Short mmCIF file of C-alpha atoms and ligand atoms in Angstrom, two decimals:
data_model
loop_
_atom_site.label_atom_id
_atom_site.label_comp_id
_atom_site.label_asym_id
_atom_site.label_seq_id
_atom_site.Cartn_x
_atom_site.Cartn_y
_atom_site.Cartn_z
CA UNK A 1 77.01 -61.08 -1.80
CA UNK A 2 75.19 -62.33 -4.86
CA UNK A 3 72.38 -59.91 -4.87
CA UNK A 4 72.85 -58.63 -8.38
CA UNK A 5 73.05 -60.49 -11.69
CA UNK A 6 75.49 -58.11 -13.29
CA UNK A 7 76.20 -57.24 -16.84
CA UNK A 8 79.70 -58.10 -18.07
CA UNK A 9 81.16 -54.69 -18.22
CA UNK A 10 83.25 -52.39 -16.05
CA UNK A 11 83.15 -48.74 -16.74
CA UNK A 12 86.10 -46.62 -15.81
CA UNK A 13 85.14 -43.12 -16.75
CA UNK A 14 82.33 -41.09 -18.18
CA UNK A 15 81.57 -37.73 -19.83
CA UNK A 16 78.02 -36.36 -20.17
CA UNK A 17 75.76 -39.24 -21.43
CA UNK A 18 78.79 -41.34 -22.50
CA UNK A 19 80.55 -44.10 -20.50
CA UNK A 20 83.84 -45.76 -21.33
CA UNK A 21 84.75 -49.33 -20.33
CA UNK A 22 88.09 -50.78 -19.42
CA UNK A 23 88.74 -51.74 -23.02
CA UNK A 24 88.18 -48.17 -24.19
CA UNK A 25 84.73 -48.89 -25.76
CA UNK A 26 82.11 -46.02 -25.62
CA UNK A 27 78.54 -46.54 -24.51
CA UNK A 28 75.48 -44.28 -24.68
CA UNK A 29 73.92 -44.12 -21.32
CA UNK A 30 70.03 -44.09 -21.34
CA UNK A 31 69.71 -45.15 -17.81
CA UNK A 32 71.78 -42.76 -15.72
CA UNK A 33 72.57 -45.19 -12.92
CA UNK A 34 68.76 -45.71 -12.67
CA UNK A 35 67.67 -42.04 -12.60
CA UNK A 36 70.72 -41.04 -10.42
CA UNK A 37 73.07 -39.27 -12.80
CA UNK A 38 70.83 -36.47 -14.02
CA UNK A 39 73.81 -34.23 -14.73
CA UNK A 40 75.49 -36.98 -16.68
CA UNK A 41 78.91 -38.15 -15.83
CA UNK A 42 81.69 -36.04 -14.55
CA UNK A 43 79.85 -32.81 -14.82
CA UNK A 44 82.57 -30.21 -14.25
CA UNK A 45 80.67 -28.04 -11.97
CA UNK A 46 79.59 -30.90 -9.81
CA UNK A 47 83.12 -32.34 -9.67
CA UNK A 48 84.27 -28.93 -8.58
CA UNK A 49 81.68 -28.58 -5.87
CA UNK A 50 82.27 -32.05 -4.40
CA UNK A 51 86.10 -31.81 -4.57
CA UNK A 52 86.11 -28.37 -2.81
CA UNK A 53 83.71 -29.71 -0.12
CA UNK A 54 85.83 -32.75 0.44
CA UNK A 55 88.84 -30.61 1.03
CA UNK A 56 86.92 -28.69 3.72
CA UNK A 57 84.69 -31.22 5.53
CA UNK A 58 83.13 -34.47 4.69
CA UNK A 59 81.37 -35.34 7.94
CA UNK A 60 80.77 -33.76 11.32
CA UNK A 61 77.72 -35.35 12.85
CA UNK A 62 74.18 -33.97 13.26
CA UNK A 63 75.17 -33.03 16.87
CA UNK A 64 76.43 -29.81 15.27
CA UNK A 65 74.98 -27.18 12.90
CA UNK A 66 75.86 -27.97 9.27
CA UNK A 67 75.77 -24.96 6.87
CA UNK A 68 75.50 -26.99 3.71
CA UNK A 69 72.61 -29.00 5.03
CA UNK A 70 70.78 -25.93 6.01
CA UNK A 71 71.37 -24.33 2.61
CA UNK A 72 70.03 -27.52 0.83
CA UNK A 73 66.96 -27.65 3.10
CA UNK A 74 66.23 -24.06 2.32
CA UNK A 75 66.59 -24.70 -1.34
CA UNK A 76 64.32 -27.78 -1.26
CA UNK A 77 61.73 -25.92 0.65
CA UNK A 78 61.82 -23.02 -1.69
CA UNK A 79 61.45 -25.17 -4.89
CA UNK A 80 58.77 -27.37 -3.45
CA UNK A 81 56.82 -24.90 -1.38
CA UNK A 82 57.16 -27.21 1.56
CA UNK A 83 58.46 -26.45 5.16
CA UNK A 84 61.00 -28.92 6.68
CA UNK A 85 63.46 -31.62 5.58
CA UNK A 86 64.88 -34.71 7.22
CA UNK A 87 68.05 -35.90 5.50
CA UNK A 88 69.02 -39.55 5.10
CA UNK A 89 71.00 -41.57 2.66
CA UNK A 90 68.83 -43.42 0.28
CA UNK A 91 65.17 -43.73 -1.10
CA UNK A 92 64.07 -46.52 1.31
CA UNK A 93 65.42 -44.52 4.13
CA UNK A 94 63.51 -41.43 2.99
CA UNK A 95 60.33 -43.70 2.84
CA UNK A 96 61.12 -45.12 6.22
CA UNK A 97 61.09 -41.67 7.59
CA UNK A 98 57.75 -41.00 5.82
CA UNK A 99 56.23 -44.19 7.25
CA UNK A 100 57.54 -43.39 10.79
CA UNK A 101 56.19 -39.86 10.44
CA UNK A 102 52.78 -41.13 9.46
CA UNK A 103 52.52 -43.58 12.33
CA UNK A 104 53.56 -41.04 14.82
CA UNK A 105 51.06 -38.64 13.34
CA UNK A 106 48.43 -41.27 13.88
CA UNK A 107 49.52 -41.92 17.45
CA UNK A 108 49.39 -38.34 18.25
CA UNK A 109 45.82 -38.56 17.18
CA UNK A 110 45.09 -41.40 19.39
CA UNK A 111 45.12 -44.05 16.68
CA UNK A 112 47.12 -46.91 18.20
CA UNK A 113 47.20 -49.09 15.13
CA UNK A 114 47.82 -46.65 12.35
CA UNK A 115 47.54 -47.92 8.76
CA UNK A 116 48.85 -46.51 5.49
CA UNK A 117 47.26 -47.04 2.02
CA UNK A 118 49.68 -48.31 -0.53
CA UNK A 119 49.34 -49.34 -4.17
CA UNK A 120 49.74 -52.38 -6.29
CA UNK A 121 52.77 -52.55 -8.38
CA UNK A 122 54.51 -49.87 -6.32
CA UNK A 123 58.17 -49.80 -5.27
CA UNK A 124 59.23 -48.13 -2.12
CA UNK A 125 62.58 -49.94 -1.24
CA UNK A 126 64.11 -53.01 0.35
CA UNK A 127 64.22 -52.38 4.00
CA UNK A 128 61.54 -54.31 6.12
CA UNK A 129 58.94 -51.53 6.13
CA UNK A 130 59.53 -50.39 2.62
CA UNK A 131 59.41 -53.82 1.06
CA UNK A 132 56.22 -54.41 3.02
CA UNK A 133 54.76 -51.35 1.50
CA UNK A 134 56.02 -52.35 -2.00
CA UNK A 135 53.31 -53.93 -4.22
CA UNK A 136 55.45 -56.69 -5.72
CA UNK A 137 55.54 -60.22 -4.24
CA UNK A 138 59.03 -60.84 -5.73
CA UNK A 139 60.39 -58.17 -3.41
CA UNK A 140 58.79 -59.59 -0.38
CA UNK A 141 58.95 -63.22 -0.91
CA UNK A 142 61.08 -65.05 1.73
CA UNK A 143 61.25 -62.01 4.10
CA UNK A 144 58.00 -62.73 5.89
CA UNK A 145 56.75 -61.76 8.42
CA UNK A 146 56.15 -58.52 6.74
CA UNK A 147 55.74 -55.24 8.66
CA UNK A 148 51.93 -54.76 9.21
CA UNK A 149 50.00 -51.54 8.92
CA UNK A 150 49.60 -51.29 5.18
CA UNK A 151 46.33 -51.50 3.23
CA UNK A 152 46.78 -52.21 -0.47
CA UNK A 153 44.67 -50.91 -3.32
CA UNK A 154 45.05 -50.94 -7.14
CA UNK A 155 47.05 -47.99 -8.57
CA UNK A 156 45.03 -45.36 -10.28
CA UNK A 157 41.81 -46.48 -8.62
CA UNK A 158 39.99 -43.72 -6.75
CA UNK A 159 37.05 -45.73 -5.90
CA UNK A 160 39.20 -48.46 -4.09
CA UNK A 161 40.66 -45.72 -1.88
CA UNK A 162 37.13 -44.33 -1.16
CA UNK A 163 36.06 -47.79 -0.09
CA UNK A 164 38.88 -48.12 2.31
CA UNK A 165 37.94 -44.79 3.70
CA UNK A 166 34.35 -45.81 4.33
CA UNK A 167 35.32 -48.75 6.45
CA UNK A 168 38.70 -48.29 8.00
CA UNK A 169 39.13 -45.55 10.71
CA UNK A 170 42.83 -46.60 11.33
CA UNK A 171 44.11 -45.10 8.06
CA UNK A 172 46.47 -42.15 8.58
CA UNK A 173 48.05 -41.67 5.17
CA UNK A 174 48.25 -42.61 1.46
CA UNK A 175 51.76 -43.40 0.15
CA UNK A 176 51.88 -43.26 -3.67
CA UNK A 177 54.36 -42.60 -6.62
CA UNK A 178 53.06 -40.01 -9.04
CA UNK A 179 54.35 -42.19 -11.77
CA UNK A 180 55.31 -45.68 -10.95
CA UNK A 181 58.96 -46.35 -12.01
CA UNK A 182 59.90 -49.91 -11.18
CA UNK A 183 56.21 -50.85 -11.75
CA UNK A 184 56.59 -50.12 -15.47
CA UNK A 185 56.46 -46.38 -16.03
CA UNK A 186 52.80 -46.46 -15.08
CA UNK A 187 51.18 -43.08 -15.46
CA UNK A 188 47.56 -42.63 -14.15
CA UNK A 189 45.04 -42.11 -16.90
CA UNK A 190 44.33 -38.54 -15.66
CA UNK A 191 47.74 -38.01 -13.77
CA UNK A 192 46.87 -34.65 -12.21
CA UNK A 193 43.22 -35.57 -11.56
CA UNK A 194 44.35 -38.70 -9.73
CA UNK A 195 46.67 -36.79 -7.30
CA UNK A 196 44.15 -33.95 -6.88
CA UNK A 197 41.32 -36.35 -5.93
CA UNK A 198 43.66 -38.17 -3.57
CA UNK A 199 44.43 -34.80 -2.06
CA UNK A 200 40.73 -34.12 -1.46
CA UNK A 201 40.18 -37.60 0.08
CA UNK A 202 43.08 -37.07 2.44
CA UNK A 203 41.87 -33.66 3.41
CA UNK A 204 38.31 -34.95 4.11
CA UNK A 205 39.67 -37.65 6.42
CA UNK A 206 42.68 -36.01 8.05
CA UNK A 207 45.06 -38.29 6.31
CA UNK A 208 48.59 -37.38 5.20
CA UNK A 209 49.25 -37.42 1.42
CA UNK A 210 52.79 -38.77 0.94
CA UNK A 211 54.45 -38.89 -2.45
CA UNK A 212 57.26 -41.15 -3.19
CA UNK A 213 59.15 -38.91 -5.55
CA UNK A 214 62.44 -40.89 -5.21
CA UNK A 215 62.41 -41.50 -9.01
CA UNK A 216 60.10 -38.82 -10.30
CA UNK A 217 61.70 -36.03 -8.34
CA UNK A 218 64.64 -33.75 -9.20
CA UNK A 219 63.35 -32.58 -12.67
CA UNK A 220 63.01 -36.14 -14.04
CA UNK A 221 59.53 -35.44 -15.33
CA UNK A 222 60.09 -31.84 -16.49
CA UNK A 223 59.29 -30.05 -13.15
CA UNK A 224 61.25 -30.11 -9.96
CA UNK A 225 58.77 -32.67 -8.56
CA UNK A 226 55.99 -34.55 -10.39
CA UNK A 227 53.32 -33.08 -8.19
CA UNK A 228 54.13 -29.70 -9.77
CA UNK A 229 52.28 -30.73 -12.92
CA UNK A 230 49.13 -30.59 -10.62
CA UNK A 231 47.53 -28.05 -8.42
CA UNK A 232 48.21 -29.84 -5.08
CA UNK A 233 50.98 -30.08 -2.57
CA UNK A 234 51.74 -33.16 -0.66
CA UNK A 235 52.09 -33.34 3.16
CA UNK A 236 55.19 -35.53 2.82
CA UNK A 237 57.50 -36.26 -0.01
CA UNK A 238 60.42 -38.67 -0.27
CA UNK A 239 63.49 -37.94 -2.42
CA UNK A 240 66.76 -39.67 -3.19
CA UNK A 241 68.05 -40.99 -6.62
CA UNK A 242 68.83 -37.75 -8.61
CA UNK A 243 69.27 -35.49 -5.61
CA UNK A 244 72.96 -36.14 -5.03
CA UNK A 245 73.92 -36.96 -8.68
CA UNK A 246 75.46 -40.17 -7.26
CA UNK A 247 76.62 -39.08 -3.82
CA UNK A 248 74.28 -41.01 -1.51
CA UNK A 249 71.50 -38.78 -0.12
CA UNK A 250 67.81 -39.13 0.72
CA UNK A 251 65.36 -36.56 1.92
CA UNK A 252 61.94 -36.58 3.66
CA UNK A 253 60.34 -33.26 2.97
CA UNK A 254 57.14 -32.24 4.87
CA UNK A 255 54.79 -29.43 4.85
CA UNK A 256 52.28 -27.80 7.41
CA UNK A 257 51.18 -30.02 10.26
CA UNK A 258 53.35 -32.96 8.96
CA UNK A 259 56.44 -30.83 9.31
CA UNK A 260 55.88 -30.58 13.16
CA UNK A 261 55.45 -34.23 13.74
CA UNK A 262 59.04 -35.32 14.30
CA UNK A 263 60.42 -33.84 17.54
CA UNK A 264 63.70 -34.30 19.34
CA UNK A 265 64.86 -37.91 19.43
CA UNK A 266 62.15 -39.35 17.31
CA UNK A 267 64.39 -40.07 14.18
CA UNK A 268 68.03 -39.76 13.19
CA UNK A 269 70.79 -40.80 10.85
CA UNK A 270 74.59 -40.79 11.48
CA UNK A 271 75.45 -39.86 7.88
CA UNK A 272 72.19 -38.18 6.97
CA UNK A 273 72.73 -34.64 5.69
CA UNK A 274 76.48 -34.59 5.95
CA UNK A 275 78.41 -31.69 4.35
CA UNK A 276 79.61 -33.65 1.26
CA UNK A 277 76.21 -35.18 0.45
CA UNK A 278 74.31 -31.97 1.07
CA UNK A 279 77.01 -29.90 -0.98
CA UNK A 280 76.44 -32.41 -3.81
CA UNK A 281 72.63 -31.92 -3.59
CA UNK A 282 72.95 -28.17 -3.59
CA UNK A 283 75.29 -28.15 -6.61
CA UNK A 284 72.90 -30.59 -8.48
CA UNK A 285 69.89 -28.23 -7.85
CA UNK A 286 71.87 -25.15 -8.83
CA UNK A 287 73.24 -26.79 -12.03
CA UNK A 288 69.69 -27.95 -12.97
CA UNK A 289 68.58 -24.38 -12.67
CA UNK A 290 71.44 -22.75 -14.50
CA UNK A 291 71.44 -25.09 -17.31
CA UNK A 292 67.59 -25.22 -17.69
CA UNK A 293 67.45 -28.97 -17.31
CA UNK A 294 63.84 -29.22 -16.31
CA UNK A 295 62.86 -27.64 -19.63
CA UNK A 296 65.41 -30.05 -21.36
CA UNK A 297 63.83 -33.01 -19.56
CA UNK A 298 60.49 -32.13 -20.94
CA UNK A 299 61.64 -31.30 -24.39
CA UNK A 300 63.98 -34.21 -24.91
CA UNK A 301 61.67 -36.72 -23.11
CA UNK A 302 58.85 -35.86 -25.53
CA UNK A 303 61.23 -35.93 -28.49
CA UNK A 304 62.31 -39.47 -27.57
CA UNK A 305 58.67 -40.70 -27.12
CA UNK A 306 57.78 -39.12 -30.51
CA UNK A 307 60.70 -40.65 -32.11
CA UNK A 308 59.86 -44.20 -30.99
CA UNK A 309 56.18 -43.73 -31.59
CA UNK A 310 56.93 -42.86 -35.23
CA UNK A 311 59.53 -45.67 -35.54
CA UNK A 312 57.12 -48.36 -34.17
CA UNK A 313 54.02 -47.21 -36.01
CA UNK A 314 53.86 -50.49 -38.09
CA UNK A 315 55.74 -52.64 -35.54
CA UNK A 316 53.66 -55.51 -34.20
CA UNK A 317 54.70 -56.31 -30.68
CA UNK A 318 55.12 -52.73 -29.30
CA UNK A 319 52.05 -52.12 -27.30
CA UNK A 320 52.62 -48.49 -26.38
CA UNK A 321 55.30 -45.79 -25.84
CA UNK A 322 54.64 -43.55 -22.96
CA UNK A 323 56.73 -40.89 -20.99
CA UNK A 324 56.45 -38.39 -18.22
CA UNK A 325 59.45 -36.10 -19.18
CA UNK A 326 62.55 -38.31 -19.14
CA UNK A 327 60.88 -41.28 -17.74
CA UNK A 328 60.18 -43.27 -20.81
CA UNK A 329 58.57 -46.72 -21.11
CA UNK A 330 58.18 -48.92 -24.29
CA UNK A 331 55.84 -51.59 -23.48
CA UNK A 332 56.13 -54.79 -25.57
CA UNK A 333 53.66 -57.73 -25.76
CA UNK A 334 56.13 -60.20 -24.49
CA UNK A 335 58.85 -60.53 -21.88
CA UNK A 336 61.97 -58.75 -22.95
CA UNK A 337 64.56 -58.81 -20.26
CA UNK A 338 67.15 -60.09 -22.94
CA UNK A 339 67.19 -56.71 -24.50
CA UNK A 340 69.39 -55.40 -21.77
CA UNK A 341 72.31 -57.54 -22.79
CA UNK A 342 71.59 -57.27 -26.48
CA UNK A 343 71.56 -53.47 -26.23
CA UNK A 344 74.90 -53.62 -24.18
CA UNK A 345 76.52 -55.56 -26.94
CA UNK A 346 75.42 -52.54 -29.20
CA UNK A 347 77.02 -50.15 -26.64
CA UNK A 348 73.74 -48.86 -25.30
CA UNK A 349 72.63 -48.98 -21.75
CA UNK A 350 68.82 -49.51 -21.11
CA UNK A 351 66.71 -51.23 -18.55
CA UNK A 352 63.69 -53.54 -18.56
CA UNK A 353 61.30 -53.44 -15.77
CA UNK A 354 57.88 -55.18 -15.04
CA UNK A 355 58.96 -57.94 -17.37
CA UNK A 356 57.70 -56.31 -20.67
CA UNK A 357 58.71 -52.72 -20.37
CA UNK A 358 61.82 -51.19 -21.80
CA UNK A 359 62.54 -48.38 -19.28
CA UNK A 360 64.77 -45.40 -20.23
CA UNK A 361 65.92 -42.85 -17.68
CA UNK A 362 68.39 -40.87 -19.61
CA UNK A 363 70.64 -38.15 -18.01
CA UNK A 364 68.75 -34.84 -17.96
CA UNK A 365 71.55 -33.18 -19.89
CA UNK A 366 70.97 -35.29 -23.06
CA UNK A 367 70.80 -33.11 -26.07
CA UNK A 368 68.75 -33.48 -29.33
CA UNK A 369 71.44 -35.28 -31.46
CA UNK A 370 72.14 -37.76 -28.59
CA UNK A 371 68.41 -38.44 -28.24
CA UNK A 372 68.13 -39.03 -31.88
CA UNK A 373 71.04 -41.47 -31.74
CA UNK A 374 69.35 -43.25 -28.85
CA UNK A 375 66.09 -43.60 -30.72
CA UNK A 376 67.89 -44.77 -33.90
CA UNK A 377 69.95 -47.51 -32.23
CA UNK A 378 67.36 -48.77 -29.88
CA UNK A 379 64.60 -48.95 -32.56
CA UNK A 380 66.76 -51.23 -34.68
CA UNK A 381 67.48 -53.43 -31.63
CA UNK A 382 63.74 -53.71 -30.64
CA UNK A 383 62.57 -54.39 -34.14
CA UNK A 384 65.27 -57.11 -34.56
CA UNK A 385 64.26 -58.69 -31.24
CA UNK A 386 60.53 -58.75 -32.04
CA UNK A 387 61.36 -60.41 -35.37
CA UNK A 388 63.70 -63.14 -33.96
C1 LIG B 401 64.60 -46.49 -6.20
C2 LIG B 401 63.40 -46.16 -5.52
C3 LIG B 401 63.32 -46.39 -4.16
C4 LIG B 401 64.37 -47.00 -3.33
O1 LIG B 401 65.54 -46.22 -3.27
P1 LIG B 401 66.84 -46.78 -2.65
O2 LIG B 401 67.82 -45.65 -2.69
O3 LIG B 401 67.35 -47.88 -3.59
O4 LIG B 401 66.59 -47.30 -1.26
C5 LIG B 401 62.13 -46.09 -3.44
N1 LIG B 401 61.08 -45.60 -4.19
C6 LIG B 401 61.15 -45.30 -5.55
C7 LIG B 401 59.90 -44.80 -6.24
C8 LIG B 401 62.28 -45.77 -6.28
O5 LIG B 401 62.37 -45.58 -7.56
#
């Protein structure tokens, strides 16, 4: 169906941060399939792990024990400090699980109309519940009636959350992205203070703190999960994008009392946590560890931000360059969606979100010379665009 306006290119193979089209042209990938291909393309260890698993078992059903799923769950709990995992197949499904979990948590406390606080400019997915939670009218328009049970407040506004707390006794949870991805790489002014204060408010009212780490998770911001830049731990965390390096997988991770909410029969998924997807997830996490890609994401992400900041120091039209590890946003003073096809013609893959923000989500494996190449190529393109 015509759900995507596609760029006129067909890729046939990849190698690290490089992609090759059917004419043999080579592109620098600064988008990584929208934060999915953290290991770059065709990483030999990942290819080996997936191939070996496909030769043994791809799917058996959650009616049976699945060793690879158990191993990935253990690993996710170890690196997050959390307790239990539900596996699904995408980011919206992970958030659906979080939303169902929060509602059930509320019902278990006797709240018959539980509500979840969500943010302006947020993005949580395209299913009915997750598009209702999303703070973007474009995502919702035409799909009313929306799912009820969400209270919206501005992002990075603690006072607004406190106000809801003072008048609404149906609230059971807060659902928030540590850094808003689709919303424009929005980083709270005091990023750790924001989450830490939300944690305090949630504790004071018996709410669940639920982080949507679908985009920020899996080393994207320089730590396994963005909340690890702070002192807090969430009750619930949704993951997807980078977790399977392109093999579809999502996860809803929970800790403490939240980890005990789902009981037999309360949720499920045919494909969720199958041997192939969880083997890909486990290989992804192991490779990130072995190749020190968290450290690389922090270092290279900062290098890219510094490179652009220096290049644009005298460039009118560039509002600000910001990053959280390898989530990089270049905010312009005007709509710049055309930059995507202009960059493509220059053999560079980028994204524009929130109308005016050039968004870069490079593979976590990008090295220094590739990062310099990215900055060099894109600076020229953006300057030419602003002068045209
Ligand atoms: C991409 C994204 C989603 C949706 O993930 P899908 O796999 O497309 O359903 C949800 N939340 C955030 C923060 C995302 O970036």
